[in-house]
Coordinates of C-alpha atoms in Angstrom, one line a residue:
P1 CA -12.3 -13.7 18.0
L2 CA -11.0 -17.1 16.7
S3 CA -9.4 -18.1 20.0
L4 CA -12.5 -16.9 22.0
S5 CA -14.9 -18.9 19.9
L6 CA -12.7 -22.0 20.1
S7 CA -12.4 -21.7 23.9
L8 CA -16.2 -21.3 24.3
S9 CA -16.8 -24.4 22.1
L10 CA -14.3 -26.5 24.2
S11 CA -15.9 -25.3 27.5
H12 CA -19.3 -26.3 26.2
I13 CA -18.1 -29.7 25.1
K14 CA -16.3 -30.4 28.4
S15 CA -19.6 -29.5 30.3
K16 CA -21.5 -32.0 28.2
K17 CA -18.9 -34.6 28.7
S18 CA -19.1 -34.3 32.5
M19 CA -22.9 -34.6 32.4
A20 CA -22.7 -37.7 30.3
K21 CA -20.4 -39.4 32.8
C22 CA -22.9 -38.7 35.6
L23 CA -25.7 -40.4 33.6
V24 CA -23.9 -43.6 32.6
V25 CA -24.7 -46.6 32.8
P26 CA -27.4 -48.7 34.6
Y27 CA -27.9 -51.0 31.6
S28 CA -25.4 -52.9 29.5
Y29 CA -25.7 -54.7 26.2
S30 CA -24.4 -58.2 25.4
S31 CA -23.1 -59.4 22.1
T32 CA -26.5 -60.8 21.3
G33 CA -28.2 -57.4 21.7
T34 CA -30.2 -58.3 24.9
R35 CA -30.3 -55.8 27.7
S36 CA -29.3 -56.9 31.3
R37 CA -29.6 -54.9 34.6
A38 CA -26.3 -53.6 35.9
R39 CA -25.5 -54.4 39.6
S40 CA -24.4 -51.8 42.0
S41 CA -23.5 -51.8 45.8
G42 CA -26.4 -49.6 46.6
S43 CA -30.1 -50.1 46.2
A44 CA -31.4 -51.1 42.8
S45 CA -32.9 -48.3 40.8
T46 CA -36.3 -48.7 39.3
S47 CA -35.7 -46.1 36.6
K48 CA -34.6 -47.1 33.1
P49 CA -32.5 -44.3 31.6
P50 CA -31.6 -44.8 27.9
G51 CA -28.1 -46.2 28.5
L52 CA -27.2 -46.8 24.9
Q53 CA -28.2 -43.3 23.8
V54 CA -26.1 -41.8 26.5
Q55 CA -23.1 -43.9 25.6
L56 CA -23.4 -43.0 22.0
Q57 CA -23.7 -39.4 22.9
H58 CA -20.6 -39.7 25.1
H59 CA -18.5 -41.2 22.3
H60 CA -19.8 -38.6 19.9
L61 CA -18.7 -35.9 22.2
K62 CA -15.3 -37.4 22.6
Y63 CA -15.0 -37.5 18.8
S64 CA -16.1 -33.9 18.5
L65 CA -13.5 -32.9 21.1
I66 CA -10.8 -34.6 19.1
Q67 CA -12.1 -33.0 15.9
Q68 CA -12.2 -29.5 17.5
N69 CA -8.6 -29.9 18.7
S70 CA -7.4 -30.9 15.2
L71 CA -9.3 -28.0 13.7
S72 CA -7.8 -25.6 16.2
V73 CA -4.3 -26.5 15.0
S74 CA -5.1 -25.9 11.3
A75 CA -7.0 -22.8 12.2
Q76 CA -4.1 -21.4 14.2
C77 CA -1.7 -22.0 11.3
Y78 CA -4.1 -20.3 8.9
Y79 CA -4.4 -17.4 11.3
N80 CA -0.7 -17.0 11.5
T81 CA -0.1 -16.9 7.8
H82 CA -3.2 -15.4 6.2
T83 CA -5.2 -13.4 8.8
L84 CA -2.0 -11.6 9.8
L85 CA -1.4 -10.7 6.2
R86 CA -4.9 -9.3 5.9
R87 CA -4.7 -7.2 9.1
R88 CA -1.1 -6.2 9.1
I89 CA -1.1 -3.5 6.4
L90 CA 1.9 -1.3 6.4
C91 CA 0.8 2.3 6.7
A92 CA 2.4 5.1 4.7
L93 CA 4.9 6.0 7.3
D94 CA 5.9 2.4 8.0
S95 CA 6.7 1.5 4.4
D96 CA 10.4 1.7 4.9
V97 CA 10.7 -0.9 7.7
P98 CA 14.0 -2.8 7.4
L99 CA 12.3 -6.2 7.1
P100 CA 9.2 -6.7 4.9
L101 CA 6.1 -8.4 6.3
H102 CA 6.7 -11.8 4.7
H103 CA 9.7 -12.4 7.0
Q104 CA 7.5 -12.1 10.1
V105 CA 4.9 -14.8 9.4
Q106 CA 4.9 -18.6 9.4
S107 CA 5.7 -20.1 6.1
N108 CA 3.6 -22.7 4.2
K109 CA 3.4 -24.1 0.7
S110 CA 1.1 -21.4 -0.7
F111 CA 3.0 -18.7 1.0
E112 CA 6.4 -20.0 -0.4
Q113 CA 4.9 -20.2 -3.9
W114 CA 3.7 -16.6 -3.8
D115 CA 7.1 -15.5 -2.4
S116 CA 8.9 -17.3 -5.2
W117 CA 6.6 -16.1 -8.1
T118 CA 6.4 -12.5 -7.0
A119 CA 10.2 -12.4 -6.7
K120 CA 10.6 -13.8 -10.2
F121 CA 8.1 -11.2 -11.6
S122 CA 10.0 -8.4 -9.9
G123 CA 13.3 -9.8 -11.2
A124 CA 11.8 -10.0 -14.7
S125 CA 11.1 -6.3 -14.7
N126 CA 14.8 -5.8 -15.1
I127 CA 14.5 -6.6 -18.8
P128 CA 12.1 -3.9 -19.8
F129 CA 13.8 -1.3 -17.5
L130 CA 17.2 -2.2 -19.0
L131 CA 15.8 -1.8 -22.6
L132 CA 14.0 1.4 -21.6
Q133 CA 17.1 3.7 -21.9
M134 CA 18.9 1.6 -24.6
P135 CA 17.2 3.3 -27.6
Q136 CA 18.3 6.7 -26.3
I137 CA 21.8 5.6 -25.5
I138 CA 22.2 4.0 -29.0
L139 CA 20.8 7.1 -30.7
N140 CA 23.2 9.4 -28.7
A141 CA 26.1 7.2 -29.6
Q142 CA 25.2 7.4 -33.3
N143 CA 25.0 11.2 -33.2
L144 CA 28.3 11.5 -31.4
L145 CA 30.1 9.2 -33.9
A146 CA 28.5 11.3 -36.7
G147 CA 29.7 14.5 -35.1
N148 CA 26.1 15.7 -34.7
K149 CA 26.4 17.1 -31.1
A150 CA 23.5 19.5 -31.6
A151 CA 21.1 16.6 -31.6
L152 CA 21.9 15.8 -28.0
L153 CA 20.7 19.3 -26.9
A154 CA 17.2 18.0 -27.2
V155 CA 17.7 15.7 -24.3
P156 CA 16.7 17.6 -21.0
W157 CA 19.5 16.7 -18.6
L158 CA 17.8 18.6 -15.7
G159 CA 14.7 16.5 -15.9
M160 CA 16.8 13.3 -16.1
F161 CA 18.7 14.4 -13.0
T162 CA 15.4 14.4 -11.0
G163 CA 14.9 10.8 -12.2
L164 CA 18.4 9.9 -11.2
L165 CA 17.8 11.3 -7.7
G166 CA 14.6 9.3 -7.5
N167 CA 16.4 6.1 -8.5
L168 CA 19.1 6.7 -5.8
S169 CA 16.4 7.4 -3.1
L170 CA 14.5 4.2 -4.0
L171 CA 17.7 2.3 -4.1
S172 CA 18.4 3.3 -0.5
Y173 CA 14.7 2.4 0.3
F174 CA 14.9 -1.1 -1.1
A175 CA 18.4 -1.7 0.3
K176 CA 17.0 -1.3 3.8
K177 CA 14.2 -3.7 3.0
R178 CA 16.6 -6.3 1.5
E179 CA 14.5 -6.6 -1.7
K180 CA 17.2 -7.8 -4.1
E181 CA 15.2 -7.7 -7.3
A182 CA 14.1 -4.1 -6.7
I183 CA 17.7 -3.2 -5.8
V184 CA 18.8 -4.5 -9.2
V185 CA 16.1 -2.5 -11.0
Q186 CA 17.1 0.8 -9.3
T187 CA 20.8 0.1 -9.8
L188 CA 20.2 -0.4 -13.6
G189 CA 18.2 2.8 -13.6
V190 CA 21.0 4.8 -12.0
I191 CA 23.7 3.3 -14.3
S192 CA 21.7 3.8 -17.5
L193 CA 20.9 7.4 -16.7
Y194 CA 24.5 8.0 -15.8
A195 CA 25.5 6.7 -19.2
V196 CA 23.2 9.2 -20.9
F197 CA 24.8 12.0 -18.7
A198 CA 28.2 11.0 -19.9
Q199 CA 27.1 11.2 -23.5
L200 CA 25.6 14.6 -22.9
S201 CA 28.8 15.8 -21.2
M202 CA 30.8 14.7 -24.2
A203 CA 28.5 16.6 -26.5
E204 CA 28.7 19.7 -24.2
A205 CA 25.0 19.5 -23.8
M206 CA 25.5 19.3 -20.1
P207 CA 28.0 21.6 -18.3
L208 CA 31.1 19.8 -17.1
P209 CA 30.9 21.0 -13.4
Y210 CA 27.3 19.6 -13.2
F211 CA 28.5 16.3 -14.7
V212 CA 31.4 16.1 -12.1
I213 CA 28.9 16.7 -9.3
T214 CA 26.6 14.1 -10.7
S215 CA 29.4 11.6 -11.0
V216 CA 30.3 12.1 -7.3
V217 CA 26.7 11.7 -6.2
V218 CA 26.2 8.5 -8.3
A219 CA 29.5 6.9 -7.1
T220 CA 28.9 7.8 -3.5
G221 CA 25.3 6.6 -3.6
L222 CA 26.1 3.2 -5.2
V223 CA 29.0 2.5 -2.8
L224 CA 27.1 3.5 0.3
N225 CA 24.0 1.6 -0.6
F226 CA 25.8 -1.7 -1.3
L227 CA 28.0 -1.3 1.8
N228 CA 24.9 -0.8 3.9
Y229 CA 23.2 -3.8 2.2
F230 CA 26.0 -6.1 3.2
G231 CA 26.3 -4.6 6.7
L232 CA 29.7 -3.0 6.2
L233 CA 28.7 0.7 6.7
N234 CA 28.9 2.8 9.8
A235 CA 25.4 3.9 11.0
G236 CA 26.4 7.6 11.3
I237 CA 27.5 7.7 7.6
W238 CA 24.3 6.0 6.5
C239 CA 22.2 8.5 8.5
F240 CA 24.1 11.4 6.8
W241 CA 23.3 9.9 3.4
E242 CA 19.6 9.5 4.2
D243 CA 19.5 13.1 5.3
F244 CA 21.1 14.2 2.1
I245 CA 18.6 12.4 -0.2
T246 CA 15.8 13.6 2.1
V247 CA 16.7 17.2 1.7
G248 CA 17.6 16.8 -2.0
G249 CA 14.4 15.0 -2.9
L250 CA 12.1 17.3 -0.9
S251 CA 13.8 20.3 -2.5
V252 CA 13.5 19.0 -6.1
L253 CA 9.8 17.8 -6.0
P254 CA 8.0 21.1 -5.5
Q255 CA 10.3 22.9 -7.9
I256 CA 9.6 20.3 -10.7
M257 CA 5.9 20.6 -10.0
W258 CA 6.0 24.4 -10.2
S259 CA 8.1 24.4 -13.4
T260 CA 5.7 22.1 -15.2
F261 CA 3.1 24.9 -15.4
V262 CA 5.6 27.7 -16.1
P263 CA 3.9 29.0 -19.2
Y264 CA 0.8 29.9 -17.1
I265 CA 2.5 30.8 -13.9
P266 CA 5.6 33.0 -13.3
N267 CA 9.0 31.3 -13.4
S268 CA 10.5 31.1 -9.9
I269 CA 12.9 29.2 -7.7
L270 CA 11.0 30.0 -4.5
P271 CA 9.2 26.6 -4.2
G272 CA 12.6 24.8 -4.3
V273 CA 14.3 27.2 -1.9
F274 CA 11.4 27.1 0.6
A275 CA 11.2 23.3 0.4
F276 CA 15.0 23.1 0.9
L277 CA 14.8 25.2 4.1
V278 CA 11.9 23.3 5.5
A279 CA 13.6 19.9 4.8
L280 CA 16.9 21.1 6.3
V281 CA 15.2 22.3 9.5
A282 CA 13.1 19.1 9.8
V283 CA 16.2 16.9 9.4
I284 CA 18.2 18.9 12.0
M285 CA 15.4 18.8 14.5
A286 CA 14.9 15.1 14.0
R287 CA 18.6 14.4 14.6
L288 CA 18.7 16.6 17.7
G289 CA 15.6 14.8 19.1
K290 CA 13.4 17.9 19.0
L291 CA 10.5 16.1 17.3
S292 CA 8.0 13.6 18.6
A293 CA 8.2 9.9 17.7
K294 CA 5.7 10.4 14.9
G295 CA 7.6 13.4 13.6
I296 CA 10.8 11.5 13.4
K297 CA 9.1 8.6 11.6
F298 CA 7.6 11.1 9.2
V299 CA 11.0 12.6 8.4
G300 CA 12.5 9.1 7.9
A301 CA 9.8 8.3 5.3
I302 CA 10.2 11.5 3.3
S303 CA 13.0 10.3 1.0
G304 CA 11.1 7.3 -0.2
W305 CA 7.9 9.1 -0.7
T306 CA 9.5 12.1 -2.5
A307 CA 11.2 9.7 -4.9
T308 CA 7.8 7.9 -5.5
L309 CA 6.0 11.2 -6.0
L310 CA 8.7 12.3 -8.5
F311 CA 8.1 9.2 -10.6
M312 CA 4.4 9.7 -10.2
W313 CA 4.7 13.3 -11.4
M314 CA 6.5 12.3 -14.6
P315 CA 3.4 11.1 -16.5
I316 CA 1.5 14.3 -15.4
S317 CA 4.3 16.4 -16.8
Q318 CA 4.5 14.4 -20.0
M319 CA 0.7 14.5 -20.6
W320 CA 0.7 18.3 -19.9
T321 CA 3.5 18.7 -22.5
N322 CA 1.5 16.6 -24.9
F323 CA -1.5 18.9 -24.4
L324 CA 0.5 22.1 -24.9
N325 CA 2.5 20.8 -27.9
P326 CA 0.6 18.0 -29.7
D327 CA 3.1 18.0 -32.6
N328 CA 5.9 17.0 -30.3
I329 CA 4.1 13.8 -29.4
K330 CA 5.6 12.2 -32.6
G331 CA 8.9 12.2 -30.8
L332 CA 7.5 10.0 -28.0
S333 CA 8.5 6.4 -28.4
A334 CA 5.5 4.0 -28.1
F335 CA 7.8 1.1 -27.5
S336 CA 9.4 2.9 -24.6
M337 CA 6.0 3.6 -23.1
L338 CA 5.1 -0.1 -23.5
L339 CA 8.3 -1.1 -21.7
A340 CA 7.5 1.3 -18.9
M341 CA 4.0 -0.2 -18.6
I342 CA 5.3 -3.7 -18.5
G343 CA 8.2 -3.1 -16.2
N344 CA 6.1 -1.3 -13.5
G345 CA 3.3 -3.8 -13.9
L346 CA 5.6 -6.7 -13.2
M347 CA 6.5 -5.2 -9.8
I348 CA 2.9 -4.9 -8.6
P349 CA 2.6 -8.5 -7.3
R350 CA 5.7 -8.2 -5.2
A351 CA 4.4 -4.9 -3.7
L352 CA 1.1 -6.5 -2.9
F353 CA 2.7 -9.6 -1.4
I354 CA 4.9 -7.7 1.1
R355 CA 2.1 -5.2 1.8
D356 CA 4.2 -2.2 0.8
F357 CA 1.8 0.7 0.2
M358 CA 4.4 3.0 -1.2
W359 CA 5.8 0.5 -3.7
F360 CA 2.4 -0.5 -4.8
T361 CA 1.3 3.1 -5.3
G362 CA 4.3 4.0 -7.3
S363 CA 4.3 0.9 -9.5
T364 CA 0.5 0.9 -10.2
W365 CA 0.5 4.7 -11.0
A366 CA 3.5 4.4 -13.3
S367 CA 2.1 1.4 -15.1
L368 CA -1.4 3.0 -15.6
F369 CA -0.6 6.6 -16.1
Y370 CA 3.1 6.8 -17.3
G371 CA 3.1 3.8 -19.6
Y372 CA -0.5 3.2 -20.6
G373 CA -1.6 6.9 -20.2
N374 CA 1.0 8.0 -22.8
I375 CA -0.1 5.1 -25.1
V376 CA -3.6 6.5 -24.9
C377 CA -2.2 10.0 -25.8
L378 CA -0.3 8.5 -28.8
Y379 CA -3.5 6.7 -30.0
W380 CA -5.6 9.9 -29.5
F381 CA -3.2 11.8 -31.7
N382 CA -3.0 9.0 -34.3
S383 CA 0.6 8.2 -33.6
I384 CA 0.1 4.5 -33.1
S385 CA -2.2 1.9 -34.8
K386 CA -5.5 0.7 -33.4
E387 CA -4.2 -2.8 -33.1
F388 CA -1.2 -1.7 -31.0
F389 CA -3.5 0.3 -28.6
L390 CA -6.0 -2.6 -28.3
A391 CA -3.3 -5.1 -27.6
A392 CA -1.7 -2.9 -24.9
T393 CA -5.2 -2.4 -23.3
A394 CA -6.1 -6.1 -23.3
G395 CA -2.7 -7.1 -21.9
L396 CA -2.9 -4.5 -19.1
I397 CA -6.4 -5.5 -18.1
L398 CA -5.7 -9.2 -18.1
W399 CA -2.5 -8.8 -16.1
I400 CA -4.1 -6.5 -13.4
G401 CA -7.1 -8.8 -13.2
C402 CA -5.0 -12.0 -12.8
V403 CA -2.8 -10.4 -10.2
F404 CA -5.7 -9.3 -8.0
F405 CA -7.6 -12.5 -8.5
Q406 CA -4.7 -14.7 -7.5
Y407 CA -3.9 -12.4 -4.5
Y408 CA -7.5 -12.7 -3.4
Q409 CA -7.3 -16.5 -3.7
F410 CA -4.1 -16.5 -1.7
L411 CA -5.6 -14.5 1.2
H412 CA -9.0 -16.1 1.5
H413 CA -8.3 -19.8 0.9
P414 CA -6.1 -21.9 3.1
P415 CA -3.4 -24.0 1.4

């Protein structure tokens, strides 16, 4: 539409320019402003066309043509950097493309500023995520030193294992996209959770065989992801790792969702077993080329989306637990929920900038429902003060509003 309108305008201007040349110029003007008849080889014309008006029109058209050409250059630059961003939205199945969108468009000052600031915000999220597990680690260490191993039995290692699997899946996802700040966030998540597992194992709150398996999975995942990030890993090994986290994530997700409502539904492992078989068959068919192109793309996107859905299910599970056992909400740390809200909120601008629908969905959901949602529950059950709740509410609204306002300005106003 932009190129078509510019081409039509240029054609219209050229036609008027040709017409002006045909009309010029039977009269000329001297420096004194008097008009004299122009001589020609043919017979003198008795008509008196407005020569000055035609000349002025001709010069005006030439100026308009130059102006249109200069506008077309700036318009093309604006089209390359902004219109492409507005139209090229990554769909759900294309979220795990190796290179994010901001590597594919022409750079300018406004674009570079957004790239820099969103990367800084994403990197700053490392601080709240690093502090998120520190209270639990410190408390576990104090109980171990005091010989109070029974206190560590209250930590659900199975639920934390699903979080660990989600961190490993998202680490692989962001390693493919070369998002360094998000890679650091997921790596810190894996290491901090593994530290808790080590403490649970020392307290015999986690069976030793499961801890050994967890150690092998963590070490393998970290090594493979960083080798792949630096381009030192064989493609076949990486495909095997992706298949492993796809099958594992898809098996765990429905089982966790089913187990959340176990007091009202019968306890069963059938959801996990059924999902495992479906995932295994899908992966094998994809590797053997028995699926369509869309089917192969869908299987490739499963691991990232299952990890995101696992994290999205965590606030639902927590809120359901709060509803069933209101007294247990006193054991929920308001400071930890605030850190979760801040950490996920800091990653929203980067997800918006690179047009990553999966990352944006997970970060926004976790900030609103896992962090702020649990703060609302704490306030509802009088576990936090009114000032704490109002401050968290105002901070979240201001941050989300500023992010979307600045992003709107970035998209709709040229630099």
